Amino acid sequence: MIERENYISILEKWKDKQVIKIITGIRRCGKSTVLKMYREKLISTGTDESQIIYLNFEDLENEQYLDYRSLYDYVKPRLNPGKMNYIFFDEVQLVRDFQKTIDSLFLLDNTDIYATGSNAYLLSSEIATLLSGRYVEIKMQPLSFKEFVSAYSRSFSLDILYRKYIETGSFPYTLQLQEDKSLVKDYLNGLYSTIILKDVITRKKISDTMMLESVVKFLADNIGNLTAIKRISDTMASAKRKISVHTVENYISALTDCYVFYPVNRYDTKGMQHLKTGQKYYMADIGLRNAIIGTKTGDLGRILENIIYLELLRRGGEVYIGKNGTSEIDFVVIKNGGKEYYQVALSVRDENTMKRELAPLENLSDNYPKYLLTLDNDPVISHNGIKQIYALEWLTE
């Protein structure tokens, strides 16, 4: 079992604080495992098991508690009146009007509440309004490259492990299947089907499943490319499969709500403003992408870019695509009152490629940190203040 230290430390930081801890993320990214690890840590540091209440609502044994009232009636009598009670609700979005139960339990002085959910409906506008100011969202992803590497002995080089990482993906369970690639593929196909069926088609009441899958394949095939909604609609129309822009928007909204894709907006570095046009989309997991559209050797640059984007999300801040005049910067990160700029490239050993990748960063007029991340296994190099770093070492910092 891989220690998800980053998430455990966040939960520890919020322990006993008067906020509801809501962990969100794509199915099977490890939310339940993190809750288990955290419960074990509570017990090992002196919390009695009688102070812990845990319910997983995907378990049929708990089907009777899928109504907010019955759930409240189950939990309330089990609270230890003299001590803090740690309440864990796994996949809580399955409970009808769950926010009413959480809100009522939160009003008690001796409850510390943790909940997980696999889609953004968990924090829809109505629910977020009801719980406003009372919760903190902890956004969880599948394994980072650093976590993935920690599962292997040091006899493997970073580049070998990176190839494994982009081939089989980052869902924790795939580590147990890696010796059999067909099992990995079957597992990822099953996971994809579950997400599409449970989190998209059923909830959104989508009837044209083939069209939905076409949109999924289009987005997966175009990670890291500027993608206009109308372009998707036009592409389908050219293949004699008519779909409205509004329908495409609904499909993409559902796919981002269940964390399969992440939308990234553009940021004008000169005007210091957010731009409303020209989004990019990245996938939660490259293995899942391989299961959907197959492996393409020509995509390695965009795959690296996808992985860097997800890591920047983990490290905090707002992540954007940068626009500086006519130049594009792969990522602009705004956090702690400052900025960081990132260019990503497979290799810059070709002189013309080096010039092309450095140019957008050199054109920036501020003095915020600037980085060029590549798969060239070279020592850190400075190009007039722009740090060129081996991406795999940066990912495992």
Short mmCIF file of C-alpha atoms in Angstrom, two decimals:
data_model
loop_
_atom_site.label_atom_id
_atom_site.label_comp_id
_atom_site.label_asym_id
_atom_site.label_seq_id
_atom_site.Cartn_x
_atom_site.Cartn_y
_atom_site.Cartn_z
CA MET A 1 0.00 0.00 0.00
CA ILE A 2 1.56 3.29 -1.12
CA GLU A 3 1.66 6.01 1.50
CA ARG A 4 -0.25 9.00 0.15
CA GLU A 5 1.67 11.31 2.47
CA ASN A 6 0.54 14.55 0.89
CA TYR A 7 -3.16 13.81 1.41
CA ILE A 8 -2.66 12.33 4.89
CA SER A 9 -0.77 15.45 5.98
CA ILE A 10 -3.59 17.66 4.69
CA LEU A 11 -6.14 15.65 6.68
CA GLU A 12 -3.95 15.86 9.77
CA LYS A 13 -3.71 19.62 9.37
CA TRP A 14 -7.51 19.90 9.37
CA LYS A 15 -8.06 17.37 12.18
CA ASP A 16 -10.53 18.64 14.82
CA LYS A 17 -11.00 21.92 12.95
CA GLN A 18 -14.60 23.09 12.63
CA VAL A 19 -14.88 22.43 8.91
CA ILE A 20 -16.21 19.47 6.94
CA LYS A 21 -13.43 17.76 5.00
CA ILE A 22 -14.66 16.78 1.50
CA ILE A 23 -12.30 14.68 -0.64
CA THR A 24 -13.12 14.71 -4.33
CA GLY A 25 -11.54 12.89 -7.26
CA ILE A 26 -12.05 10.41 -10.07
CA ARG A 27 -13.24 6.90 -9.17
CA ARG A 28 -10.54 4.53 -7.92
CA CYS A 29 -7.94 7.24 -7.40
CA GLY A 30 -7.48 6.06 -3.81
CA LYS A 31 -9.91 8.14 -1.75
CA SER A 32 -11.18 5.16 0.30
CA THR A 33 -7.62 3.95 0.89
CA VAL A 34 -6.54 7.35 2.15
CA LEU A 35 -9.49 7.39 4.56
CA LYS A 36 -8.44 3.93 5.79
CA MET A 37 -4.85 5.06 6.28
CA TYR A 38 -6.02 8.12 8.16
CA ARG A 39 -8.33 6.09 10.43
CA GLU A 40 -5.44 3.75 11.21
CA LYS A 41 -3.29 6.74 12.04
CA LEU A 42 -5.96 8.10 14.38
CA ILE A 43 -6.10 4.78 16.23
CA SER A 44 -2.30 4.49 16.42
CA THR A 45 -2.12 7.95 18.01
CA GLY A 46 -4.65 7.26 20.76
CA THR A 47 -8.12 7.54 19.26
CA ASP A 48 -10.40 4.74 20.42
CA GLU A 49 -12.22 2.74 17.73
CA SER A 50 -15.53 3.63 19.40
CA GLN A 51 -14.91 7.24 18.37
CA ILE A 52 -14.84 6.32 14.68
CA ILE A 53 -17.91 5.80 12.47
CA TYR A 54 -17.28 4.72 8.86
CA LEU A 55 -19.83 4.04 6.12
CA ASN A 56 -19.14 3.24 2.47
CA PHE A 57 -22.33 3.87 0.50
CA GLU A 58 -21.24 1.69 -2.42
CA ASP A 59 -21.51 -1.26 -0.04
CA LEU A 60 -24.95 -2.92 -0.23
CA GLU A 61 -24.86 -3.45 3.54
CA ASN A 62 -25.37 0.29 3.88
CA GLU A 63 -28.17 0.58 1.32
CA GLN A 64 -30.69 1.24 4.08
CA TYR A 65 -28.86 4.48 4.92
CA LEU A 66 -29.12 6.05 1.46
CA ASP A 67 -31.71 8.47 2.80
CA TYR A 68 -30.55 11.46 4.85
CA ARG A 69 -32.99 10.79 7.69
CA SER A 70 -32.15 7.11 8.12
CA LEU A 71 -28.45 7.96 7.96
CA TYR A 72 -28.82 10.58 10.68
CA ASP A 73 -30.83 8.18 12.84
CA TYR A 74 -28.05 5.60 12.49
CA VAL A 75 -25.15 7.93 13.32
CA LYS A 76 -26.59 10.09 16.10
CA PRO A 77 -27.08 7.35 18.77
CA ARG A 78 -23.57 5.99 18.10
CA LEU A 79 -21.78 9.22 18.98
CA ASN A 80 -19.60 9.11 22.06
CA PRO A 81 -20.91 12.01 24.18
CA GLY A 82 -17.69 12.54 26.11
CA LYS A 83 -15.18 12.53 23.25
CA MET A 84 -14.56 13.77 19.72
CA ASN A 85 -16.22 11.53 17.11
CA TYR A 86 -14.64 11.02 13.70
CA ILE A 87 -17.28 10.38 11.03
CA PHE A 88 -16.33 9.07 7.57
CA PHE A 89 -18.83 8.98 4.70
CA ASP A 90 -17.42 7.30 1.56
CA GLU A 91 -19.12 8.15 -1.79
CA VAL A 92 -21.62 10.27 0.10
CA GLN A 93 -23.23 11.65 -3.08
CA LEU A 94 -25.18 8.37 -3.25
CA VAL A 95 -27.20 9.44 -0.19
CA ARG A 96 -30.33 11.42 -1.04
CA ASP A 97 -30.04 14.95 0.42
CA PHE A 98 -26.87 13.92 2.27
CA GLN A 99 -26.06 17.57 2.97
CA LYS A 100 -28.92 17.70 5.50
CA THR A 101 -27.33 14.92 7.55
CA ILE A 102 -23.88 16.45 7.35
CA ASP A 103 -25.17 19.89 8.26
CA SER A 104 -27.03 18.57 11.33
CA LEU A 105 -24.07 16.53 12.55
CA PHE A 106 -21.75 19.47 11.98
CA LEU A 107 -23.78 21.55 14.45
CA LEU A 108 -22.68 19.23 17.26
CA ASP A 109 -19.55 20.16 19.22
CA ASN A 110 -17.99 16.70 19.22
CA THR A 111 -18.00 15.71 15.54
CA ASP A 112 -15.22 15.82 12.97
CA ILE A 113 -16.68 14.96 9.55
CA TYR A 114 -14.94 13.55 6.45
CA ALA A 115 -16.68 12.73 3.15
CA THR A 116 -15.60 11.54 -0.28
CA GLY A 117 -17.26 11.81 -3.68
CA SER A 118 -16.43 10.86 -7.26
CA ASN A 119 -18.07 13.71 -9.08
CA ALA A 120 -18.55 17.45 -8.81
CA TYR A 121 -22.30 17.10 -8.21
CA LEU A 122 -21.16 16.55 -4.63
CA LEU A 123 -20.52 20.29 -4.46
CA SER A 124 -23.23 21.56 -6.79
CA SER A 125 -24.26 25.15 -6.30
CA GLU A 126 -27.20 24.32 -4.03
CA ILE A 127 -25.14 22.07 -1.76
CA ALA A 128 -22.18 24.43 -1.70
CA THR A 129 -24.55 27.23 -0.69
CA LEU A 130 -25.98 25.18 2.18
CA LEU A 131 -22.51 24.21 3.42
CA SER A 132 -20.97 27.59 2.59
CA GLY A 133 -18.07 28.43 4.87
CA ARG A 134 -18.32 25.05 6.56
CA TYR A 135 -16.23 22.82 4.30
CA VAL A 136 -12.83 22.52 2.70
CA GLU A 137 -12.40 20.58 -0.54
CA ILE A 138 -9.37 18.31 -0.87
CA LYS A 139 -8.87 17.51 -4.54
CA MET A 140 -7.36 14.07 -5.02
CA GLN A 141 -5.77 12.50 -8.08
CA PRO A 142 -4.43 9.05 -8.92
CA LEU A 143 -0.77 8.38 -8.13
CA SER A 144 1.77 11.08 -8.91
CA PHE A 145 4.95 9.93 -10.64
CA LYS A 146 6.78 10.31 -7.32
CA GLU A 147 4.26 8.05 -5.57
CA PHE A 148 4.44 5.59 -8.46
CA VAL A 149 8.25 5.46 -8.23
CA SER A 150 8.05 4.81 -4.47
CA ALA A 151 6.41 1.44 -5.20
CA TYR A 152 9.55 0.15 -6.95
CA SER A 153 13.06 -0.73 -5.87
CA ARG A 154 15.86 1.69 -6.69
CA SER A 155 17.25 -0.74 -9.27
CA PHE A 156 14.87 0.78 -11.83
CA SER A 157 15.94 4.00 -13.53
CA LEU A 158 13.56 6.95 -13.70
CA ASP A 159 13.21 6.69 -17.48
CA ILE A 160 12.19 3.00 -17.28
CA LEU A 161 9.63 3.81 -14.58
CA TYR A 162 8.33 6.74 -16.60
CA ARG A 163 7.67 4.43 -19.54
CA LYS A 164 5.74 2.12 -17.21
CA TYR A 165 3.85 5.10 -15.80
CA ILE A 166 2.61 6.36 -19.17
CA GLU A 167 1.85 2.85 -20.40
CA THR A 168 -0.22 1.49 -17.52
CA GLY A 169 -1.32 4.74 -15.92
CA SER A 170 -1.53 6.00 -12.37
CA PHE A 171 -4.54 4.29 -10.80
CA PRO A 172 -3.22 2.55 -7.66
CA TYR A 173 -4.67 -0.89 -8.44
CA THR A 174 -2.82 -1.13 -11.78
CA LEU A 175 0.41 -1.60 -9.80
CA GLN A 176 -0.84 -5.03 -8.80
CA LEU A 177 -1.55 -5.93 -12.42
CA GLN A 178 1.49 -4.58 -14.23
CA GLU A 179 3.04 -7.92 -15.05
CA ASP A 180 0.00 -8.69 -17.20
CA LYS A 181 -0.75 -5.88 -19.64
CA SER A 182 -3.99 -7.48 -20.78
CA LEU A 183 -5.30 -7.36 -17.19
CA VAL A 184 -4.34 -3.68 -16.94
CA LYS A 185 -6.20 -2.96 -20.17
CA ASP A 186 -9.28 -4.87 -19.01
CA TYR A 187 -9.24 -3.07 -15.65
CA LEU A 188 -8.98 0.37 -17.26
CA ASN A 189 -11.70 -0.46 -19.79
CA GLY A 190 -13.96 -1.56 -16.94
CA LEU A 191 -13.19 1.57 -14.95
CA TYR A 192 -13.91 3.77 -17.94
CA SER A 193 -17.23 1.99 -18.54
CA THR A 194 -18.19 2.43 -14.88
CA ILE A 195 -17.41 6.15 -14.93
CA ILE A 196 -19.30 6.71 -18.17
CA LEU A 197 -22.28 4.59 -17.09
CA LYS A 198 -22.64 5.65 -13.45
CA ASP A 199 -21.33 9.19 -13.43
CA VAL A 200 -22.27 10.49 -16.86
CA ILE A 201 -24.96 8.60 -18.77
CA THR A 202 -27.24 7.73 -15.85
CA ARG A 203 -26.96 11.03 -14.01
CA LYS A 204 -27.20 13.22 -17.11
CA LYS A 205 -29.80 10.94 -18.75
CA ILE A 206 -27.83 10.78 -22.00
CA SER A 207 -29.46 8.64 -24.67
CA ASP A 208 -26.90 8.87 -27.50
CA THR A 209 -24.05 6.94 -25.88
CA MET A 210 -22.16 6.56 -29.16
CA MET A 211 -22.02 10.33 -29.62
CA LEU A 212 -20.82 10.76 -26.04
CA GLU A 213 -18.02 8.27 -26.66
CA SER A 214 -17.07 10.14 -29.83
CA VAL A 215 -16.68 13.34 -27.80
CA VAL A 216 -14.60 11.45 -25.22
CA LYS A 217 -12.31 10.11 -27.94
CA PHE A 218 -11.97 13.56 -29.51
CA LEU A 219 -10.93 15.15 -26.20
CA ALA A 220 -8.58 12.27 -25.36
CA ASP A 221 -6.95 12.55 -28.78
CA ASN A 222 -6.50 16.31 -28.39
CA ILE A 223 -5.02 16.71 -24.91
CA GLY A 224 -2.88 19.83 -24.86
CA ASN A 225 -4.47 21.30 -28.00
CA LEU A 226 -6.60 24.42 -27.99
CA THR A 227 -10.13 23.07 -28.31
CA ALA A 228 -13.19 25.10 -29.22
CA ILE A 229 -16.58 23.52 -28.54
CA LYS A 230 -17.75 24.49 -32.02
CA ARG A 231 -14.78 22.67 -33.54
CA ILE A 232 -15.96 19.42 -31.94
CA SER A 233 -19.47 19.99 -33.25
CA ASP A 234 -18.12 20.76 -36.74
CA THR A 235 -15.86 17.69 -36.69
CA MET A 236 -18.83 15.46 -35.90
CA ALA A 237 -20.90 17.15 -38.58
CA SER A 238 -18.20 16.56 -41.19
CA ALA A 239 -18.45 12.86 -40.36
CA LYS A 240 -22.22 13.14 -40.93
CA ARG A 241 -22.95 12.89 -37.19
CA LYS A 242 -24.82 16.04 -36.30
CA ILE A 243 -24.56 17.34 -32.74
CA SER A 244 -25.32 20.82 -31.42
CA VAL A 245 -22.81 23.01 -29.62
CA HIS A 246 -25.09 22.99 -26.58
CA THR A 247 -25.08 19.19 -26.44
CA VAL A 248 -21.28 19.10 -26.73
CA GLU A 249 -21.08 21.57 -23.85
CA ASN A 250 -23.33 19.33 -21.72
CA TYR A 251 -21.24 16.25 -22.49
CA ILE A 252 -17.96 18.00 -21.65
CA SER A 253 -19.44 19.44 -18.48
CA ALA A 254 -20.41 15.92 -17.37
CA LEU A 255 -16.92 14.58 -18.19
CA THR A 256 -15.18 17.31 -16.22
CA ASP A 257 -17.65 16.91 -13.35
CA CYS A 258 -16.51 13.31 -12.90
CA TYR A 259 -12.84 14.34 -13.17
CA VAL A 260 -12.00 12.43 -16.35
CA PHE A 261 -10.90 15.68 -18.00
CA TYR A 262 -9.59 18.96 -16.61
CA PRO A 263 -10.35 22.19 -18.47
CA VAL A 264 -7.58 24.81 -18.49
CA ASN A 265 -8.26 28.44 -19.41
CA ARG A 266 -5.87 30.94 -20.95
CA TYR A 267 -4.26 33.87 -19.16
CA ASP A 268 -2.98 37.02 -20.87
CA THR A 269 0.38 37.76 -19.24
CA LYS A 270 0.53 41.29 -20.68
CA GLY A 271 -2.98 42.37 -19.79
CA MET A 272 -2.91 40.20 -16.64
CA GLN A 273 -6.44 38.98 -17.30
CA HIS A 274 -8.25 35.71 -17.84
CA LEU A 275 -9.33 34.96 -21.41
CA LYS A 276 -12.72 33.43 -22.12
CA THR A 277 -11.78 31.68 -25.36
CA GLY A 278 -9.42 28.86 -26.26
CA GLN A 279 -9.48 26.20 -23.56
CA LYS A 280 -7.30 23.13 -23.40
CA TYR A 281 -8.23 19.79 -21.81
CA TYR A 282 -6.01 17.31 -20.01
CA MET A 283 -6.84 13.79 -18.81
CA ALA A 284 -6.79 12.51 -15.24
CA ASP A 285 -4.76 9.46 -16.28
CA ILE A 286 -2.71 8.53 -19.34
CA GLY A 287 -3.42 4.81 -18.94
CA LEU A 288 -7.12 5.58 -19.21
CA ARG A 289 -6.38 7.56 -22.38
CA ASN A 290 -4.52 4.56 -23.82
CA ALA A 291 -7.54 2.37 -23.10
CA ILE A 292 -9.81 4.81 -24.95
CA ILE A 293 -7.77 5.67 -28.06
CA GLY A 294 -4.75 3.36 -27.96
CA THR A 295 -1.06 4.27 -27.68
CA LYS A 296 0.37 6.79 -30.14
CA THR A 297 4.13 7.30 -30.28
CA GLY A 298 3.76 10.78 -31.75
CA ASP A 299 1.94 11.99 -28.63
CA LEU A 300 4.84 11.77 -26.19
CA GLY A 301 5.29 15.54 -25.97
CA ARG A 302 1.62 16.16 -25.16
CA ILE A 303 1.63 13.24 -22.70
CA LEU A 304 4.54 14.82 -20.82
CA GLU A 305 2.69 18.14 -20.86
CA ASN A 306 -0.41 16.40 -19.43
CA ILE A 307 1.63 14.86 -16.59
CA ILE A 308 3.32 18.18 -15.79
CA TYR A 309 -0.08 19.90 -15.66
CA LEU A 310 -1.44 17.36 -13.15
CA GLU A 311 1.68 17.77 -10.99
CA LEU A 312 1.31 21.55 -11.00
CA LEU A 313 -2.26 21.08 -9.76
CA ARG A 314 -0.96 18.91 -6.91
CA ARG A 315 1.54 21.58 -5.91
CA GLY A 316 -1.17 24.20 -5.53
CA GLY A 317 -2.16 27.46 -7.15
CA GLU A 318 -4.21 28.36 -10.21
CA VAL A 319 -2.86 26.83 -13.42
CA TYR A 320 -3.43 28.49 -16.79
CA ILE A 321 -2.18 28.44 -20.35
CA GLY A 322 -0.17 31.60 -20.92
CA LYS A 323 -0.65 34.03 -23.79
CA ASN A 324 2.05 36.66 -24.26
CA GLY A 325 1.27 38.60 -27.44
CA THR A 326 1.43 36.02 -30.22
CA SER A 327 3.44 33.57 -28.08
CA GLU A 328 2.04 30.77 -25.97
CA ILE A 329 3.49 29.67 -22.65
CA ASP A 330 2.57 26.13 -21.70
CA PHE A 331 1.67 26.94 -18.10
CA VAL A 332 1.34 29.97 -15.87
CA VAL A 333 0.88 29.21 -12.17
CA ILE A 334 -0.51 31.93 -9.92
CA LYS A 335 -0.07 31.35 -6.20
CA ASN A 336 0.97 33.12 -3.02
CA GLY A 337 0.75 36.48 -4.73
CA GLY A 338 3.31 35.53 -7.38
CA LYS A 339 3.68 33.61 -10.63
CA GLU A 340 5.69 30.79 -12.14
CA TYR A 341 6.11 30.08 -15.85
CA TYR A 342 6.70 26.65 -17.42
CA GLN A 343 7.59 25.44 -20.88
CA VAL A 344 7.50 21.68 -21.53
CA ALA A 345 9.36 19.86 -24.32
CA LEU A 346 10.49 16.29 -24.96
CA SER A 347 13.99 17.44 -25.94
CA VAL A 348 15.76 20.73 -26.64
CA ARG A 349 19.10 19.35 -27.79
CA ASP A 350 18.32 20.64 -31.26
CA GLU A 351 19.36 24.31 -31.38
CA ASN A 352 16.27 25.47 -33.25
CA THR A 353 13.97 23.65 -30.82
CA MET A 354 15.82 25.24 -27.90
CA LYS A 355 15.34 28.74 -29.35
CA ARG A 356 11.65 28.08 -30.04
CA GLU A 357 10.98 26.86 -26.48
CA LEU A 358 12.94 29.64 -24.77
CA ALA A 359 11.48 32.50 -26.84
CA PRO A 360 8.07 32.78 -25.05
CA LEU A 361 9.82 32.89 -21.66
CA GLU A 362 12.46 35.36 -22.83
CA ASN A 363 9.72 37.72 -24.04
CA LEU A 364 8.25 38.04 -20.54
CA SER A 365 8.99 41.38 -18.88
CA ASP A 366 8.68 40.35 -15.21
CA ASN A 367 11.17 38.59 -12.93
CA TYR A 368 9.06 35.67 -11.73
CA PRO A 369 10.64 32.17 -11.90
CA LYS A 370 10.77 30.59 -15.36
CA TYR A 371 11.35 26.91 -16.06
CA LEU A 372 11.96 24.71 -19.10
CA LEU A 373 11.13 21.06 -18.31
CA THR A 374 12.40 18.39 -20.72
CA LEU A 375 13.18 14.67 -20.84
CA ASP A 376 16.82 15.48 -21.58
CA ASN A 377 18.71 13.92 -18.68
CA ASP A 378 21.10 16.83 -18.20
CA PRO A 379 22.21 18.81 -15.14
CA VAL A 380 20.22 21.95 -14.35
CA ILE A 381 21.14 24.63 -16.90
CA SER A 382 20.40 28.36 -16.69
CA HIS A 383 19.56 30.26 -19.85
CA ASN A 384 19.74 33.89 -18.71
CA GLY A 385 17.73 33.03 -15.60
CA ILE A 386 15.48 30.40 -17.21
CA LYS A 387 16.13 27.08 -15.48
CA GLN A 388 16.24 24.00 -17.70
CA ILE A 389 15.44 20.95 -15.55
CA TYR A 390 15.20 17.22 -16.20
CA ALA A 391 11.44 16.68 -15.95
CA LEU A 392 11.63 13.29 -14.20
CA GLU A 393 13.79 14.71 -11.41
CA TRP A 394 11.42 17.68 -11.09
CA LEU A 395 8.46 15.26 -10.84
CA THR A 396 10.16 13.32 -8.02
CA GLU A 397 11.30 16.32 -5.95
#
